[in-house]
PDB file of N, CA and C in Angstrom:
ATOM      1  N   MET T 193       8.204 -13.773   1.285  1.00 66.00           N
ATOM      2  CA  MET T 193       9.449 -11.803   1.596  1.00 66.00           C
ATOM      3  C   MET T 193       9.067 -11.140   0.058  1.00 66.00           C
ATOM      4  N   GLN T 194      10.228 -12.117  -1.262  1.00 86.00           N
ATOM      5  CA  GLN T 194       9.345 -12.000  -2.285  1.00 86.00           C
ATOM      6  C   GLN T 194       8.359 -10.291  -2.800  1.00 86.00           C
ATOM      7  N   ASN T 195       7.136 -11.254  -2.371  1.00 85.00           N
ATOM      8  CA  ASN T 195       5.749 -10.703  -2.451  1.00 85.00           C
ATOM      9  C   ASN T 195       5.361  -9.219  -2.545  1.00 85.00           C
ATOM     10  N   SER T 196       6.541  -9.001  -0.335  1.00 88.00           N
ATOM     11  CA  SER T 196       6.141  -7.344  -0.385  1.00 88.00           C
ATOM     12  C   SER T 196       8.223  -6.840  -0.523  1.00 88.00           C
ATOM     13  N   VAL T 197       9.028  -6.969  -1.634  1.00 90.00           N
ATOM     14  CA  VAL T 197       9.473  -6.563  -2.227  1.00 90.00           C
ATOM     15  C   VAL T 197       8.697  -6.296  -3.650  1.00 90.00           C
ATOM     16  N   ARG T 198       7.523  -6.502  -3.940  1.00 91.00           N
ATOM     17  CA  ARG T 198       7.434  -6.649  -5.596  1.00 91.00           C
ATOM     18  C   ARG T 198       6.142  -5.225  -5.091  1.00 91.00           C
ATOM     19  N   ALA T 199       6.000  -5.661  -3.848  1.00 91.00           N
ATOM     20  CA  ALA T 199       4.425  -4.413  -3.492  1.00 91.00           C
ATOM     21  C   ALA T 199       5.551  -3.365  -2.984  1.00 91.00           C
ATOM     22  N   ILE T 200       6.119  -3.219  -2.452  1.00 92.00           N
ATOM     23  CA  ILE T 200       7.018  -1.545  -2.226  1.00 92.00           C
ATOM     24  C   ILE T 200       7.362  -1.029  -3.541  1.00 92.00           C
ATOM     25  N   LYS T 201       8.022  -1.814  -3.971  1.00 93.00           N
ATOM     26  CA  LYS T 201       8.538  -1.371  -5.665  1.00 93.00           C
ATOM     27  C   LYS T 201       7.238  -1.327  -6.740  1.00 93.00           C
ATOM     28  N   ASN T 202       5.795  -1.757  -7.076  1.00 92.00           N
ATOM     29  CA  ASN T 202       4.868  -1.069  -7.323  1.00 92.00           C
ATOM     30  C   ASN T 202       4.067  -0.029  -7.045  1.00 92.00           C
ATOM     31  N   ILE T 203       4.124  -0.016  -5.886  1.00 92.00           N
ATOM     32  CA  ILE T 203       3.972   1.899  -4.810  1.00 92.00           C
ATOM     33  C   ILE T 203       4.620   2.387  -5.196  1.00 92.00           C
ATOM     34  N   ASN T 204       5.336   2.015  -5.211  1.00 92.00           N
ATOM     35  CA  ASN T 204       5.991   3.480  -5.048  1.00 92.00           C
ATOM     36  C   ASN T 204       6.448   3.959  -6.880  1.00 92.00           C
ATOM     37  N   GLN T 205       6.227   2.464  -7.535  1.00 92.00           N
ATOM     38  CA  GLN T 205       6.359   3.252  -8.745  1.00 92.00           C
ATOM     39  C   GLN T 205       5.050   4.089  -9.335  1.00 92.00           C
ATOM     40  N   ILE T 206       3.896   3.364  -8.885  1.00 91.00           N
ATOM     41  CA  ILE T 206       2.453   4.077  -8.809  1.00 91.00           C
ATOM     42  C   ILE T 206       2.257   5.421  -7.990  1.00 91.00           C
ATOM     43  N   CYS T 207       3.158   5.527  -6.895  1.00 91.00           N
ATOM     44  CA  CYS T 207       3.006   7.210  -6.516  1.00 91.00           C
ATOM     45  C   CYS T 207       3.756   7.504  -7.203  1.00 91.00           C
ATOM     46  N   GLU T 208       5.220   7.656  -7.682  1.00 92.00           N
ATOM     47  CA  GLU T 208       6.006   7.815  -8.235  1.00 92.00           C
ATOM     48  C   GLU T 208       5.001   9.016  -9.908  1.00 92.00           C
ATOM     49  N   GLU T 209       5.390   7.881 -10.354  1.00 92.00           N
ATOM     50  CA  GLU T 209       4.265   8.355 -11.788  1.00 92.00           C
ATOM     51  C   GLU T 209       2.836   8.812 -11.438  1.00 92.00           C
ATOM     52  N   HIS T 210       1.992   8.405 -10.410  1.00 91.00           N
ATOM     53  CA  HIS T 210       0.918   8.856 -10.346  1.00 91.00           C
ATOM     54  C   HIS T 210       0.524  10.008  -9.103  1.00 91.00           C
ATOM     55  N   LEU T 211       1.316  10.284  -9.237  1.00 89.00           N
ATOM     56  CA  LEU T 211       0.761  11.206  -7.061  1.00 89.00           C
ATOM     57  C   LEU T 211       1.778  12.256  -7.301  1.00 89.00           C
ATOM     58  N   LYS T 212       2.810  11.606  -8.214  1.00 87.00           N
ATOM     59  CA  LYS T 212       3.743  12.992  -7.700  1.00 87.00           C
ATOM     60  C   LYS T 212       4.100  13.855  -7.233  1.00 87.00           C
ATOM     61  N   ASP T 213       4.441  14.043  -5.615  1.00 87.00           N
ATOM     62  CA  ASP T 213       4.780  15.052  -4.474  1.00 87.00           C
ATOM     63  C   ASP T 213       3.684  14.836  -4.059  1.00 87.00           C
ATOM     64  N   ASN T 214       2.840  14.212  -3.972  1.00 87.00           N
ATOM     65  CA  ASN T 214       1.118  14.252  -3.426  1.00 87.00           C
ATOM     66  C   ASN T 214       0.728  13.429  -2.744  1.00 87.00           C
ATOM     67  N   TYR T 215       1.999  13.077  -2.324  1.00 88.00           N
ATOM     68  CA  TYR T 215       1.317  11.300  -1.648  1.00 88.00           C
ATOM     69  C   TYR T 215       2.470  10.967  -0.163  1.00 88.00           C
ATOM     70  N   GLU T 216       1.473  10.909   0.828  1.00 89.00           N
ATOM     71  CA  GLU T 216       2.479   9.875   2.045  1.00 89.00           C
ATOM     72  C   GLU T 216       2.380   8.931   2.394  1.00 89.00           C
ATOM     73  N   LEU T 217       3.393   8.572   1.924  1.00 90.00           N
ATOM     74  CA  LEU T 217       3.642   7.037   1.323  1.00 90.00           C
ATOM     75  C   LEU T 217       5.408   5.999   2.743  1.00 90.00           C
ATOM     76  N   GLU T 218       4.067   5.465   4.005  1.00 90.00           N
ATOM     77  CA  GLU T 218       4.575   5.081   5.572  1.00 90.00           C
ATOM     78  C   GLU T 218       4.342   3.668   5.197  1.00 90.00           C
ATOM     79  N   ILE T 219       6.501   2.782   5.269  1.00 91.00           N
ATOM     80  CA  ILE T 219       6.541   1.920   4.427  1.00 91.00           C
ATOM     81  C   ILE T 219       6.857   1.306   6.168  1.00 91.00           C
ATOM     82  N   ILE T 220       6.015  -0.055   6.736  1.00 89.00           N
ATOM     83  CA  ILE T 220       6.456  -0.924   7.843  1.00 89.00           C
ATOM     84  C   ILE T 220       6.423  -1.991   7.830  1.00 89.00           C
ATOM     85  N   ASP T 221       7.509  -2.156   8.110  1.00 90.00           N
ATOM     86  CA  ASP T 221       7.587  -3.721   8.425  1.00 90.00           C
ATOM     87  C   ASP T 221       6.934  -4.306   9.661  1.00 90.00           C
ATOM     88  N   ILE T 222       6.109  -5.276  10.014  1.00 89.00           N
ATOM     89  CA  ILE T 222       5.582  -5.226  10.450  1.00 89.00           C
ATOM     90  C   ILE T 222       6.412  -6.536  12.110  1.00 89.00           C
ATOM     91  N   TYR T 223       7.125  -6.834  11.164  1.00 89.00           N
ATOM     92  CA  TYR T 223       7.510  -8.272  12.030  1.00 89.00           C
ATOM     93  C   TYR T 223       9.258  -7.351  12.866  1.00 89.00           C
ATOM     94  N   GLN T 224       8.839  -5.648  13.146  1.00 93.00           N
ATOM     95  CA  GLN T 224      10.017  -5.100  13.262  1.00 93.00           C
ATOM     96  C   GLN T 224       8.781  -3.902  14.260  1.00 93.00           C
ATOM     97  N   GLN T 225       7.752  -4.349  13.948  1.00 92.00           N
ATOM     98  CA  GLN T 225       6.328  -3.809  14.872  1.00 92.00           C
ATOM     99  C   GLN T 225       5.508  -4.564  14.880  1.00 92.00           C
ATOM    100  N   PRO T 226       5.562  -5.283  15.159  1.00 93.00           N
ATOM    101  CA  PRO T 226       4.568  -6.313  15.687  1.00 93.00           C
ATOM    102  C   PRO T 226       2.519  -5.340  16.669  1.00 93.00           C
ATOM    103  N   GLU T 227       2.983  -5.021  16.805  1.00 94.00           N
ATOM    104  CA  GLU T 227       1.769  -4.313  18.168  1.00 94.00           C
ATOM    105  C   GLU T 227       1.335  -3.240  16.751  1.00 94.00           C
ATOM    106  N   LEU T 228       1.849  -2.889  16.105  1.00 92.00           N
ATOM    107  CA  LEU T 228       1.207  -1.839  14.391  1.00 92.00           C
ATOM    108  C   LEU T 228       0.081  -3.309  14.202  1.00 92.00           C
ATOM    109  N   ALA T 229       0.806  -3.832  13.221  1.00 91.00           N
ATOM    110  CA  ALA T 229       0.027  -5.379  12.931  1.00 91.00           C
ATOM    111  C   ALA T 229      -1.330  -5.585  13.656  1.00 91.00           C
ATOM    112  N   ILE T 230      -1.116  -5.599  14.640  1.00 93.00           N
ATOM    113  CA  ILE T 230      -2.512  -5.955  16.278  1.00 93.00           C
ATOM    114  C   ILE T 230      -3.620  -4.685  15.490  1.00 93.00           C
ATOM    115  N   ARG T 231      -2.820  -3.817  15.671  1.00 93.00           N
ATOM    116  CA  ARG T 231      -3.465  -2.302  16.024  1.00 93.00           C
ATOM    117  C   ARG T 231      -4.610  -2.344  14.567  1.00 93.00           C
ATOM    118  N   GLU T 232      -3.693  -2.503  13.738  1.00 92.00           N
ATOM    119  CA  GLU T 232      -4.357  -2.714  12.619  1.00 92.00           C
ATOM    120  C   GLU T 232      -4.636  -3.707  11.521  1.00 92.00           C
ATOM    121  N   GLN T 233      -4.642  -4.325  12.690  1.00 92.00           N
ATOM    122  CA  GLN T 233      -6.082  -6.357  12.038  1.00 92.00           C
ATOM    123  C   GLN T 233      -5.127  -6.663  10.617  1.00 92.00           C
ATOM    124  N   ILE T 234      -4.002  -6.259  10.892  1.00 91.00           N
ATOM    125  CA  ILE T 234      -3.209  -6.873   9.634  1.00 91.00           C
ATOM    126  C   ILE T 234      -2.385  -8.439  10.098  1.00 91.00           C
ATOM    127  N   ILE T 235      -4.024  -8.916   9.302  1.00 89.00           N
ATOM    128  CA  ILE T 235      -3.576 -11.323   9.308  1.00 89.00           C
ATOM    129  C   ILE T 235      -2.599 -11.895   7.407  1.00 89.00           C
ATOM    130  N   VAL T 236      -2.720 -10.636   7.107  1.00 88.00           N
ATOM    131  CA  VAL T 236      -1.934 -11.394   5.374  1.00 88.00           C
ATOM    132  C   VAL T 236      -1.259 -10.222   5.404  1.00 88.00           C
ATOM    133  N   ILE T 237       0.006 -10.312   4.835  1.00 89.00           N
ATOM    134  CA  ILE T 237       1.441 -10.084   3.533  1.00 89.00           C
ATOM    135  C   ILE T 237       1.484  -9.656   2.965  1.00 89.00           C
ATOM    136  N   PRO T 238       2.525  -8.862   1.602  1.00 91.00           N
ATOM    137  CA  PRO T 238       1.801  -7.668   2.155  1.00 91.00           C
ATOM    138  C   PRO T 238       0.855  -6.695   2.468  1.00 91.00           C
ATOM    139  N   ALA T 239       0.747  -6.671   2.602  1.00 90.00           N
ATOM    140  CA  ALA T 239      -1.225  -5.157   2.603  1.00 90.00           C
ATOM    141  C   ALA T 239      -0.313  -3.875   2.892  1.00 90.00           C
ATOM    142  N   LEU T 240      -1.606  -2.722   1.236  1.00 91.00           N
ATOM    143  CA  LEU T 240      -1.347  -1.385   1.407  1.00 91.00           C
ATOM    144  C   LEU T 240      -2.729  -1.183   2.160  1.00 91.00           C
ATOM    145  N   ILE T 241      -2.864   0.008   2.844  1.00 91.00           N
ATOM    146  CA  ILE T 241      -4.016   0.607   3.538  1.00 91.00           C
ATOM    147  C   ILE T 241      -3.899   2.438   3.395  1.00 91.00           C
ATOM    148  N   ILE T 242      -5.272   2.518   2.703  1.00 89.00           N
ATOM    149  CA  ILE T 242      -5.178   3.958   1.530  1.00 89.00           C
ATOM    150  C   ILE T 242      -6.421   4.171   3.018  1.00 89.00           C
ATOM    151  N   LYS T 243      -5.692   5.351   4.418  1.00 88.00           N
ATOM    152  CA  LYS T 243      -6.379   5.918   4.752  1.00 88.00           C
ATOM    153  C   LYS T 243      -6.941   7.231   4.375  1.00 88.00           C
ATOM    154  N   SER T 244      -6.129   7.485   3.243  1.00 83.00           N
ATOM    155  CA  SER T 244      -6.979   8.768   3.125  1.00 83.00           C
ATOM    156  C   SER T 244      -7.017   8.965   1.788  1.00 83.00           C
ATOM    157  N   PRO T 245      -7.950   9.658   1.182  1.00 82.00           N
ATOM    158  CA  PRO T 245      -9.709  10.246   2.083  1.00 82.00           C
ATOM    159  C   PRO T 245     -10.315   8.880   2.096  1.00 82.00           C
ATOM    160  N   LEU T 246     -11.152   9.407   2.632  1.00 86.00           N
ATOM    161  CA  LEU T 246     -12.189   8.394   3.822  1.00 86.00           C
ATOM    162  C   LEU T 246     -12.977   7.438   2.061  1.00 86.00           C
ATOM    163  N   PRO T 247     -13.413   6.833   2.420  1.00 89.00           N
ATOM    164  CA  PRO T 247     -13.198   5.281   3.434  1.00 89.00           C
ATOM    165  C   PRO T 247     -12.313   4.590   3.543  1.00 89.00           C
ATOM    166  N   GLU T 248     -11.668   4.747   4.512  1.00 90.00           N
ATOM    167  CA  GLU T 248     -10.705   3.517   4.080  1.00 90.00           C
ATOM    168  C   GLU T 248     -10.343   1.802   3.104  1.00 90.00           C
ATOM    169  N   ARG T 249      -9.742   1.981   2.012  1.00 90.00           N
ATOM    170  CA  ARG T 249      -9.647   0.494   1.960  1.00 90.00           C
ATOM    171  C   ARG T 249      -8.508  -0.321   2.397  1.00 90.00           C
ATOM    172  N   ARG T 250      -8.753  -0.795   1.912  1.00 91.00           N
ATOM    173  CA  ARG T 250      -6.867  -1.996   1.941  1.00 91.00           C
ATOM    174  C   ARG T 250      -6.909  -2.842   0.524  1.00 91.00           C
ATOM    175  N   PHE T 251      -5.419  -3.508   0.365  1.00 90.00           N
ATOM    176  CA  PHE T 251      -5.169  -4.127  -1.162  1.00 90.00           C
ATOM    177  C   PHE T 251      -4.172  -5.350   0.045  1.00 90.00           C
ATOM    178  N   ILE T 252      -3.738  -6.140  -0.459  1.00 90.00           N
ATOM    179  CA  ILE T 252      -3.420  -7.055   0.122  1.00 90.00           C
ATOM    180  C   ILE T 252      -2.346  -8.046  -1.599  1.00 90.00           C
ATOM    181  N   GLY T 253      -1.422  -7.933  -1.450  1.00 88.00           N
ATOM    182  CA  GLY T 253      -0.883  -8.808  -2.295  1.00 88.00           C
ATOM    183  C   GLY T 253       0.321  -7.908  -2.809  1.00 88.00           C
ATOM    184  N   ASP T 254       0.933  -8.296  -4.131  1.00 87.00           N
ATOM    185  CA  ASP T 254       2.146  -7.693  -4.208  1.00 87.00           C
ATOM    186  C   ASP T 254       1.357  -6.012  -5.544  1.00 87.00           C
ATOM    187  N   LEU T 255       0.236  -5.959  -4.810  1.00 89.00           N
ATOM    188  CA  LEU T 255       0.130  -4.974  -5.980  1.00 89.00           C
ATOM    189  C   LEU T 255      -0.096  -5.025  -7.231  1.00 89.00           C
ATOM    190  N   SER T 256       0.565  -6.210  -7.603  1.00 89.00           N
ATOM    191  CA  SER T 256       0.572  -6.055  -9.826  1.00 89.00           C
ATOM    192  C   SER T 256      -0.002  -5.418 -10.831  1.00 89.00           C
ATOM    193  N   ASP T 257      -2.059  -5.462  -9.967  1.00 89.00           N
ATOM    194  CA  ASP T 257      -3.132  -5.402 -10.181  1.00 89.00           C
ATOM    195  C   ASP T 257      -3.207  -3.367 -10.414  1.00 89.00           C
ATOM    196  N   ILE T 258      -2.197  -2.644 -11.031  1.00 88.00           N
ATOM    197  CA  ILE T 258      -1.506  -1.304 -11.115  1.00 88.00           C
ATOM    198  C   ILE T 258      -3.199  -0.662 -11.706  1.00 88.00           C
ATOM    199  N   ASP T 259      -3.457  -0.747 -12.520  1.00 90.00           N
ATOM    200  CA  ASP T 259      -5.204  -0.628 -12.747  1.00 90.00           C
ATOM    201  C   ASP T 259      -6.292  -0.559 -11.898  1.00 90.00           C
ATOM    202  N   LYS T 260      -6.144  -1.264 -11.226  1.00 88.00           N
ATOM    203  CA  LYS T 260      -7.233  -1.708 -10.460  1.00 88.00           C
ATOM    204  C   LYS T 260      -7.154  -1.103  -8.653  1.00 88.00           C
ATOM    205  N   ILE T 261      -5.950  -0.604  -8.852  1.00 87.00           N
ATOM    206  CA  ILE T 261      -5.388   0.674  -7.831  1.00 87.00           C
ATOM    207  C   ILE T 261      -5.528   2.201  -8.029  1.00 87.00           C
ATOM    208  N   LEU T 262      -4.870   2.107  -9.626  1.00 88.00           N
ATOM    209  CA  LEU T 262      -4.956   3.459 -10.132  1.00 88.00           C
ATOM    210  C   LEU T 262      -7.057   4.083  -9.657  1.00 88.00           C
ATOM    211  N   LYS T 263      -7.362   2.742  -9.818  1.00 86.00           N
ATOM    212  CA  LYS T 263      -9.295   3.349  -9.908  1.00 86.00           C
ATOM    213  C   LYS T 263      -9.580   4.030  -8.740  1.00 86.00           C
ATOM    214  N   VAL T 264      -8.945   2.724  -7.930  1.00 81.00           N
ATOM    215  CA  VAL T 264      -9.022   2.950  -6.165  1.00 81.00           C
ATOM    216  C   VAL T 264      -8.468   4.226  -5.404  1.00 81.00           C
ATOM    217  N   LEU T 265      -8.099   4.451  -6.288  1.00 80.00           N
ATOM    218  CA  LEU T 265      -6.469   5.742  -5.993  1.00 80.00           C
ATOM    219  C   LEU T 265      -8.052   7.050  -7.046  1.00 80.00           C
ATOM    220  N   HIS T 266      -8.951   6.652  -8.074  1.00 80.00           N
ATOM    221  CA  HIS T 266     -10.243   7.424  -8.769  1.00 80.00           C
ATOM    222  C   HIS T 266      -8.592   8.925 -10.001  1.00 80.00           C
ATOM    223  N   ILE T 267      -7.406   7.444 -10.090  1.00 80.00           N
ATOM    224  CA  ILE T 267      -6.320   8.132 -10.857  1.00 80.00           C
ATOM    225  C   ILE T 267      -7.236   7.810 -12.562  1.00 80.00           C
ATOM    226  N   LYS T 268      -7.752   6.452 -12.406  1.00 65.00           N
ATOM    227  CA  LYS T 268      -8.239   6.583 -13.993  1.00 65.00           C
ATOM    228  C   LYS T 268      -9.440   5.621 -14.147  1.00 65.00           C
TER     229      LYS T 268
END
């Protein structure tokens, strides 16, 4: 649970600092929506799925490697 809390904090920080008003972020609790976890084939949490722009990319963990995420988002 701590990793999930940290991941939410980290992704919110990244979005606010680098994508201000230019992103859509949906945080889903897979314990409340297990069908979504099955449909998205999520087997490890926390997970970040970037759907757009294509190709889809996935990150697993607390998202503390901010530089790596920024690089994949083509921000850095």
